[in-house]
mmCIF file of C-alpha atoms and ligand atoms in Angstrom:
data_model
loop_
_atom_site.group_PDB
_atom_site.id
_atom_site.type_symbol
_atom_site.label_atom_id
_atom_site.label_comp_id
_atom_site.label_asym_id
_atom_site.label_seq_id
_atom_site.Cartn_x
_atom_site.Cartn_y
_atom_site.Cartn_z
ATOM 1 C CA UNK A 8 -6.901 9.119 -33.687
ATOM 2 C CA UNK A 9 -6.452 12.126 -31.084
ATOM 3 C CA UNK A 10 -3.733 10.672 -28.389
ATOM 4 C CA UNK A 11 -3.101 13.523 -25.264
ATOM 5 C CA UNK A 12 -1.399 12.400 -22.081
ATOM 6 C CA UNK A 13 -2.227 14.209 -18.611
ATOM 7 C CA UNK A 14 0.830 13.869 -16.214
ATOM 8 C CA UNK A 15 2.273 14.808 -13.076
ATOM 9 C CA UNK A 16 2.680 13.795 -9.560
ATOM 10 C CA UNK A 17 0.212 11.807 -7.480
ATOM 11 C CA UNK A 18 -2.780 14.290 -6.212
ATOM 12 C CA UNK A 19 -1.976 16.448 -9.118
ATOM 13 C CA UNK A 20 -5.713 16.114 -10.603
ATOM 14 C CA UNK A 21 -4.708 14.312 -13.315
ATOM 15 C CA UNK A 22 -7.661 11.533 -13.081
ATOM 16 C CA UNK A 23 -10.460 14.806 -12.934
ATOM 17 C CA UNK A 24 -8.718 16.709 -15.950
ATOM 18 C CA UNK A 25 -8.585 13.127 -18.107
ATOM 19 C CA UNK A 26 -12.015 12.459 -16.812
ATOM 20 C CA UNK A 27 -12.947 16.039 -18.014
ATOM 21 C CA UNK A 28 -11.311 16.197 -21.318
ATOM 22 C CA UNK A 29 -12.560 12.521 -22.697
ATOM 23 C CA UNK A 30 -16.458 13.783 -21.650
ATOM 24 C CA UNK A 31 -15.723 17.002 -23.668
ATOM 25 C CA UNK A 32 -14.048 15.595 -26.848
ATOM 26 C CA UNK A 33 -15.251 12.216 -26.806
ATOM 27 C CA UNK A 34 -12.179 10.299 -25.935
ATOM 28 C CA UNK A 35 -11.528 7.285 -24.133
ATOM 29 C CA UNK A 36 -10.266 7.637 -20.985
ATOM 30 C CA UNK A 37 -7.667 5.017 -19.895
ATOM 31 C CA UNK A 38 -5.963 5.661 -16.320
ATOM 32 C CA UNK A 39 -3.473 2.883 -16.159
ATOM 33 C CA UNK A 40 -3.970 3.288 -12.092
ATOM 34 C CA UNK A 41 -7.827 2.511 -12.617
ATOM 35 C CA UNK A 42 -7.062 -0.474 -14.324
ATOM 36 C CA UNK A 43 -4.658 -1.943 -12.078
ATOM 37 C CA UNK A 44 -7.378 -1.497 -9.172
ATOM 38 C CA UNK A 45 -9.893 -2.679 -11.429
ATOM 39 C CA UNK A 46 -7.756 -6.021 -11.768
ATOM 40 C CA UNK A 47 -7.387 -6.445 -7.581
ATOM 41 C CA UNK A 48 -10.726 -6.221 -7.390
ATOM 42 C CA UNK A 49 -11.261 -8.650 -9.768
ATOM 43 C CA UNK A 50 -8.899 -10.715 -8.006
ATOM 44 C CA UNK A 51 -7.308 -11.819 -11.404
ATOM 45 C CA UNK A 52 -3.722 -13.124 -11.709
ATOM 46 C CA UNK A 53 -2.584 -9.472 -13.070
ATOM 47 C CA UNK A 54 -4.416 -7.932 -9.669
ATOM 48 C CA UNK A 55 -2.801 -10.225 -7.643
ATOM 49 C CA UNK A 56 0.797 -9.429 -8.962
ATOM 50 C CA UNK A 57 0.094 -5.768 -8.466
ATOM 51 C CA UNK A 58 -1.844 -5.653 -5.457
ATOM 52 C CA UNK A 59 1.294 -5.647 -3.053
ATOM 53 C CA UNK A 60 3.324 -3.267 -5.599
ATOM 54 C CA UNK A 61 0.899 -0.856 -5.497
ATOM 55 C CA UNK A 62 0.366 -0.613 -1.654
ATOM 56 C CA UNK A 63 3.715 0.103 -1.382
ATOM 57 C CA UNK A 64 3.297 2.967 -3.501
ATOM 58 C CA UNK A 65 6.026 1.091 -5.971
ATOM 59 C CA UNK A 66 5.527 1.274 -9.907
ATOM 60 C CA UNK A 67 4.249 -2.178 -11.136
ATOM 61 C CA UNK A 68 6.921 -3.415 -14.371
ATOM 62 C CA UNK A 69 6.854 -1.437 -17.569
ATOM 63 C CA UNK A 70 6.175 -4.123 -19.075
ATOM 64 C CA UNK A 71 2.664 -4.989 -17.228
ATOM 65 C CA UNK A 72 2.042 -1.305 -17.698
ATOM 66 C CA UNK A 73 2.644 -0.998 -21.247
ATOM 67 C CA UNK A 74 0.870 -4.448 -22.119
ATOM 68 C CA UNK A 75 -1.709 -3.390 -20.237
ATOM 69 C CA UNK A 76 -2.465 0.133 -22.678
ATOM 70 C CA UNK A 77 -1.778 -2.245 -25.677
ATOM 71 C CA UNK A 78 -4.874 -4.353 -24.607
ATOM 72 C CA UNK A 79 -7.418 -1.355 -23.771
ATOM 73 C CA UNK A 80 -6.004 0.681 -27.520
ATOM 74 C CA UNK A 81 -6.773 -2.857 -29.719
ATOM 75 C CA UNK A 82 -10.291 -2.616 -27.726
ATOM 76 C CA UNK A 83 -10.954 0.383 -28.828
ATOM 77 C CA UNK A 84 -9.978 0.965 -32.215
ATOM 78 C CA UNK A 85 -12.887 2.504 -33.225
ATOM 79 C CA UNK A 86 -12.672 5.176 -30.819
ATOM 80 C CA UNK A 87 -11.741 8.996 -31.379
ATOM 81 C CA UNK A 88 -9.140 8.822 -29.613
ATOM 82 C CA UNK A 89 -7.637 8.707 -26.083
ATOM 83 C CA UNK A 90 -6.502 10.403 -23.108
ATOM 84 C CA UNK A 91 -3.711 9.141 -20.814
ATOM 85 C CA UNK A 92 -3.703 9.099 -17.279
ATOM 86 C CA UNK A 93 -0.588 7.948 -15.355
ATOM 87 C CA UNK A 94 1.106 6.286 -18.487
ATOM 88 C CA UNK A 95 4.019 6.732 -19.672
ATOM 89 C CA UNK A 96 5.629 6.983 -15.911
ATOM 90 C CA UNK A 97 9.258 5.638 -16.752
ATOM 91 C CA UNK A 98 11.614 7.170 -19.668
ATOM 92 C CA UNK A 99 11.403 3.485 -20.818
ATOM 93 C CA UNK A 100 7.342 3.177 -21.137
ATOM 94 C CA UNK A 101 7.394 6.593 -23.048
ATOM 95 C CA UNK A 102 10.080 5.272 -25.784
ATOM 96 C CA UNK A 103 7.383 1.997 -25.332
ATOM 97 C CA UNK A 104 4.351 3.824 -25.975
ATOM 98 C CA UNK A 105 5.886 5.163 -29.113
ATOM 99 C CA UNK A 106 6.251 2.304 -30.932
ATOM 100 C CA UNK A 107 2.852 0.657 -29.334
ATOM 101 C CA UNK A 108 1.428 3.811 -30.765
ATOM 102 C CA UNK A 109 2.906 3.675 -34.420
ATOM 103 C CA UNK A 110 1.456 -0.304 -34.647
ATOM 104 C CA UNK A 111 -1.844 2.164 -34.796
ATOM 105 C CA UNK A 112 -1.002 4.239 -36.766
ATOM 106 C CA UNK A 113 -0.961 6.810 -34.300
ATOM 107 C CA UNK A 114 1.183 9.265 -32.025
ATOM 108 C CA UNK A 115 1.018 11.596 -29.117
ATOM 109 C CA UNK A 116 -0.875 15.307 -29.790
ATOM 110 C CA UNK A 117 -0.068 16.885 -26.441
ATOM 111 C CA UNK A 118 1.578 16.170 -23.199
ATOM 112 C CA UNK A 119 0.155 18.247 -20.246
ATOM 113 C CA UNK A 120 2.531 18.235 -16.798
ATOM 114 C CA UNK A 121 -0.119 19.653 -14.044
ATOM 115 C CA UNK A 122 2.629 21.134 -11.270
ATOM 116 C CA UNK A 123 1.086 21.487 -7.891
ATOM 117 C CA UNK A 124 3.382 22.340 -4.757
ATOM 118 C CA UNK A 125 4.200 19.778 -2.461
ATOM 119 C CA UNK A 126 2.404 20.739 0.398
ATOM 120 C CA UNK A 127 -0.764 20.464 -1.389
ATOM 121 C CA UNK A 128 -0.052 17.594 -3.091
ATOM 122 C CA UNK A 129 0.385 15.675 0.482
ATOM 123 C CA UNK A 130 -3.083 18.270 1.918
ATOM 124 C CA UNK A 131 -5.288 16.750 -0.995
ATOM 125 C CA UNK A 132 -3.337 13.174 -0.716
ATOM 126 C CA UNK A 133 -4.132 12.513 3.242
ATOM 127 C CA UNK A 134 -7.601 13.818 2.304
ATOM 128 C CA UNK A 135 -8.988 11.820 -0.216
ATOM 129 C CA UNK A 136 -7.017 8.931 1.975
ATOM 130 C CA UNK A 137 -9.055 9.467 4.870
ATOM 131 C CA UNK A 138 -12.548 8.978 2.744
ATOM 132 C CA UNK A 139 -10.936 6.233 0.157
ATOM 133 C CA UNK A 140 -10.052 2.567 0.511
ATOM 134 C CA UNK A 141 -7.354 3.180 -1.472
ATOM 135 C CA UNK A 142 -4.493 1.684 0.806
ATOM 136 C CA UNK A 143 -1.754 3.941 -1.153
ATOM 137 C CA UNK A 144 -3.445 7.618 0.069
ATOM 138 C CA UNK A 145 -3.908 6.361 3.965
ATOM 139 C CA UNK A 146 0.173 6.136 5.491
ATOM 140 C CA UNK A 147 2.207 9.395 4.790
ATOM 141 C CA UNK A 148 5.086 7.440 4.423
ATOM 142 C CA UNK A 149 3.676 5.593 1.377
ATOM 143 C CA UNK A 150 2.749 9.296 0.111
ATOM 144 C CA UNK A 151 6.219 10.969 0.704
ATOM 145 C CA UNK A 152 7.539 7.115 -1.160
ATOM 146 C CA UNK A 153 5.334 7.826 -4.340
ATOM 147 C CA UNK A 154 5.779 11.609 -4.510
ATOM 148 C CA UNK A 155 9.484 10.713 -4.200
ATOM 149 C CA UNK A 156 8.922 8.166 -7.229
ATOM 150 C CA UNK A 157 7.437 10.508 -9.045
ATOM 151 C CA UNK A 158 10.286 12.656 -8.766
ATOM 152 C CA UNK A 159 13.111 10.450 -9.800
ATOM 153 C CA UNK A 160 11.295 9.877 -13.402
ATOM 154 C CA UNK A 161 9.889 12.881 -14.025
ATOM 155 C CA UNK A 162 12.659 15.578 -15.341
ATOM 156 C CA UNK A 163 13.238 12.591 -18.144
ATOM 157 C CA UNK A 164 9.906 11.857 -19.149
ATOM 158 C CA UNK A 165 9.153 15.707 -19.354
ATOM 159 C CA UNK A 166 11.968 16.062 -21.247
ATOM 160 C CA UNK A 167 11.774 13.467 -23.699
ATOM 161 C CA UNK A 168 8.198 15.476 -24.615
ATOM 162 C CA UNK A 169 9.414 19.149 -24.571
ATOM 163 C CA UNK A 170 11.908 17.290 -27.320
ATOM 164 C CA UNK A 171 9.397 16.825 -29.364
ATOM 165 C CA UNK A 172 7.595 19.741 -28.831
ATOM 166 C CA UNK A 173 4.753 18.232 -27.428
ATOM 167 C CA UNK A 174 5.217 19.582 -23.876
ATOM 168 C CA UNK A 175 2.901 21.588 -21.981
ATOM 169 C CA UNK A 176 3.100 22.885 -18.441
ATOM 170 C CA UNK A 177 0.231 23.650 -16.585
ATOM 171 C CA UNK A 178 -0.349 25.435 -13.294
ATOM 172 C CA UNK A 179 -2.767 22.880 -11.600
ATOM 173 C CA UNK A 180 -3.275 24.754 -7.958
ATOM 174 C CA UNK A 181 -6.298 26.706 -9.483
ATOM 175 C CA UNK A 182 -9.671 25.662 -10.085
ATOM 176 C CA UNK A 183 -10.860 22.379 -11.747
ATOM 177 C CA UNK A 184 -12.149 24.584 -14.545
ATOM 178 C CA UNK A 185 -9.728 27.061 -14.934
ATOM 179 C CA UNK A 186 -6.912 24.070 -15.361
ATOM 180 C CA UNK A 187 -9.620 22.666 -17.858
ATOM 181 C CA UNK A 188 -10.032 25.657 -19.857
ATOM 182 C CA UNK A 189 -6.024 26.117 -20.399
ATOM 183 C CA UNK A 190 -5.729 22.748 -21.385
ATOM 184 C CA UNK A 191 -8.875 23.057 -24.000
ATOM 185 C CA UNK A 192 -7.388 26.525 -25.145
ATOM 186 C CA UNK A 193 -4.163 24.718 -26.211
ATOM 187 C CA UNK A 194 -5.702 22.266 -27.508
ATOM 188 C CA UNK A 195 -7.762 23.860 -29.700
ATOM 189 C CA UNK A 196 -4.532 26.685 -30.691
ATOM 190 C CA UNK A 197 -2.498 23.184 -31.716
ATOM 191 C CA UNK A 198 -4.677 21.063 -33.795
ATOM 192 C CA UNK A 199 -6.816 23.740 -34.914
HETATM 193 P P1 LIG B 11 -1.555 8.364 -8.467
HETATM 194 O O1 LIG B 11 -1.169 9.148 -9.675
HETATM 195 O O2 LIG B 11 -2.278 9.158 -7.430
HETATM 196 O O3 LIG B 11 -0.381 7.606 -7.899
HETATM 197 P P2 LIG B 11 -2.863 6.303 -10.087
HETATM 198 O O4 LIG B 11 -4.245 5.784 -9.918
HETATM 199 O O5 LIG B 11 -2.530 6.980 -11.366
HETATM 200 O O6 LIG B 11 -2.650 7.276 -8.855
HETATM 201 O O7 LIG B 11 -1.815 5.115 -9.878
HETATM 202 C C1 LIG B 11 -1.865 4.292 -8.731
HETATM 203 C C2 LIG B 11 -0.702 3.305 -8.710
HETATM 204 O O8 LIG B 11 -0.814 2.397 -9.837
HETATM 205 C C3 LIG B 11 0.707 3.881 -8.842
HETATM 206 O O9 LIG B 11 1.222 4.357 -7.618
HETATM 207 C C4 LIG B 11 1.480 2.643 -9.346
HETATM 208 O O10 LIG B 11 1.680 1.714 -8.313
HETATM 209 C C5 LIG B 11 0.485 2.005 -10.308
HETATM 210 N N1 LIG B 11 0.654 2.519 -11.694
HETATM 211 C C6 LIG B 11 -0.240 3.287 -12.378
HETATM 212 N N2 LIG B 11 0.226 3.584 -13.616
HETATM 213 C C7 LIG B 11 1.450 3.004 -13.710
HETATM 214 C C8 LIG B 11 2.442 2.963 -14.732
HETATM 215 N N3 LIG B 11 2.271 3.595 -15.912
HETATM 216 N N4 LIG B 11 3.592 2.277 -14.495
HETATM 217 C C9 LIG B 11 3.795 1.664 -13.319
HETATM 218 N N5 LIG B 11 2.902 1.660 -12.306
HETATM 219 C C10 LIG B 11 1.730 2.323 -12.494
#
């Protein structure tokens, strides 16, 4: 079982690369932000918890968030593998997700941190808020709160990767394809 994790901050792309590399390699995609929106729409007790938490731009419990990827992985066992999107966001969910992973006899392949200045990050945040009902994206406060976020947990989680050696940096204010094709080259260089 193939396990890769696309990070970085909101607006980074990291939902279009995951999307990308689970088409290309057969992987299940499971964005940890699409699920919690999946569950307000529902209107399910989980969606209704979260709802308010993620409005605010605020990170819902590790614990929700790590139960949550422990339900989608035993659902899809038979799957080649998966990519992350959005989890592990705490230094806490990543030591999580390690152990979750083991119970499957499985562990991460590759870490990818898309960087993207913060000027663009807000440009492409205020766009896709002004043609999205997604309440996070429309107040710049609540985008300058989650980039913020974002910030605070970051140096730790990347360096509890680049520890391992599973870190990998990529330069994610180019094209959509030309951030694809670096992350499929080192891909293919590490498990080939
Ligand atoms: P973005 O990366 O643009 O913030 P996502 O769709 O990945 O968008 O996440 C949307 C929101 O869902 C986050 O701001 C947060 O409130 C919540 N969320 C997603 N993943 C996690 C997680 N692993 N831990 C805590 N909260 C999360």
């Amino acid at each position: 079982m193939r396990v890769f994790v696309i990070s970085g901050p909101p607006g980074c792309g990291k939902t279009t690369q995951s999307d990308k590399l689970s088409k290309n390699f057969g992987l299940k995609h499971i964005s940890t932000g699409i699920l919690l929106r999946n569950e307000i729409k529902l209107g399910s007790k989980l969606g209704k918890l979260a709802e308010n938490i993620i409005s605010g731009g605020n990170f819902v419990s590790d614990e929700i968030a790590c139960q949550l990827v422990k339900n989608v992985i035993s659902a899809n066992l038979f799957s080649a593998g998966f990519v992350f999107d959005g989890f592990p966001r705490t230094l806490s969910q990543c030591k999580e997700f390690d152990v979750i992973l083991k119970g499957f006899n499985a562990e991460i392949n590759c870490f990818f941190d898309i960087s993207v200045p913060e000027h663009e990050l807000i440009q492409r945040l205020t766009d896709r808020g002004s043609h999205s009902d997604r309440k996070d994206d429309s107040d710049i406060g609540i985008i300058k709160h989650r980039l913020d976020l974002y910030n605070s947990t970051a140096q730790d989680i990347n360096d509890y990767y680049k520890f391992k050696g599973l870190y990998y940096e990529l330069n994610g204010n180019r094209s959509i394809e030309l951030v694809f094709r670096q992350i499929r080259s080192i891909i293919d260089y590490k498990l080939k």
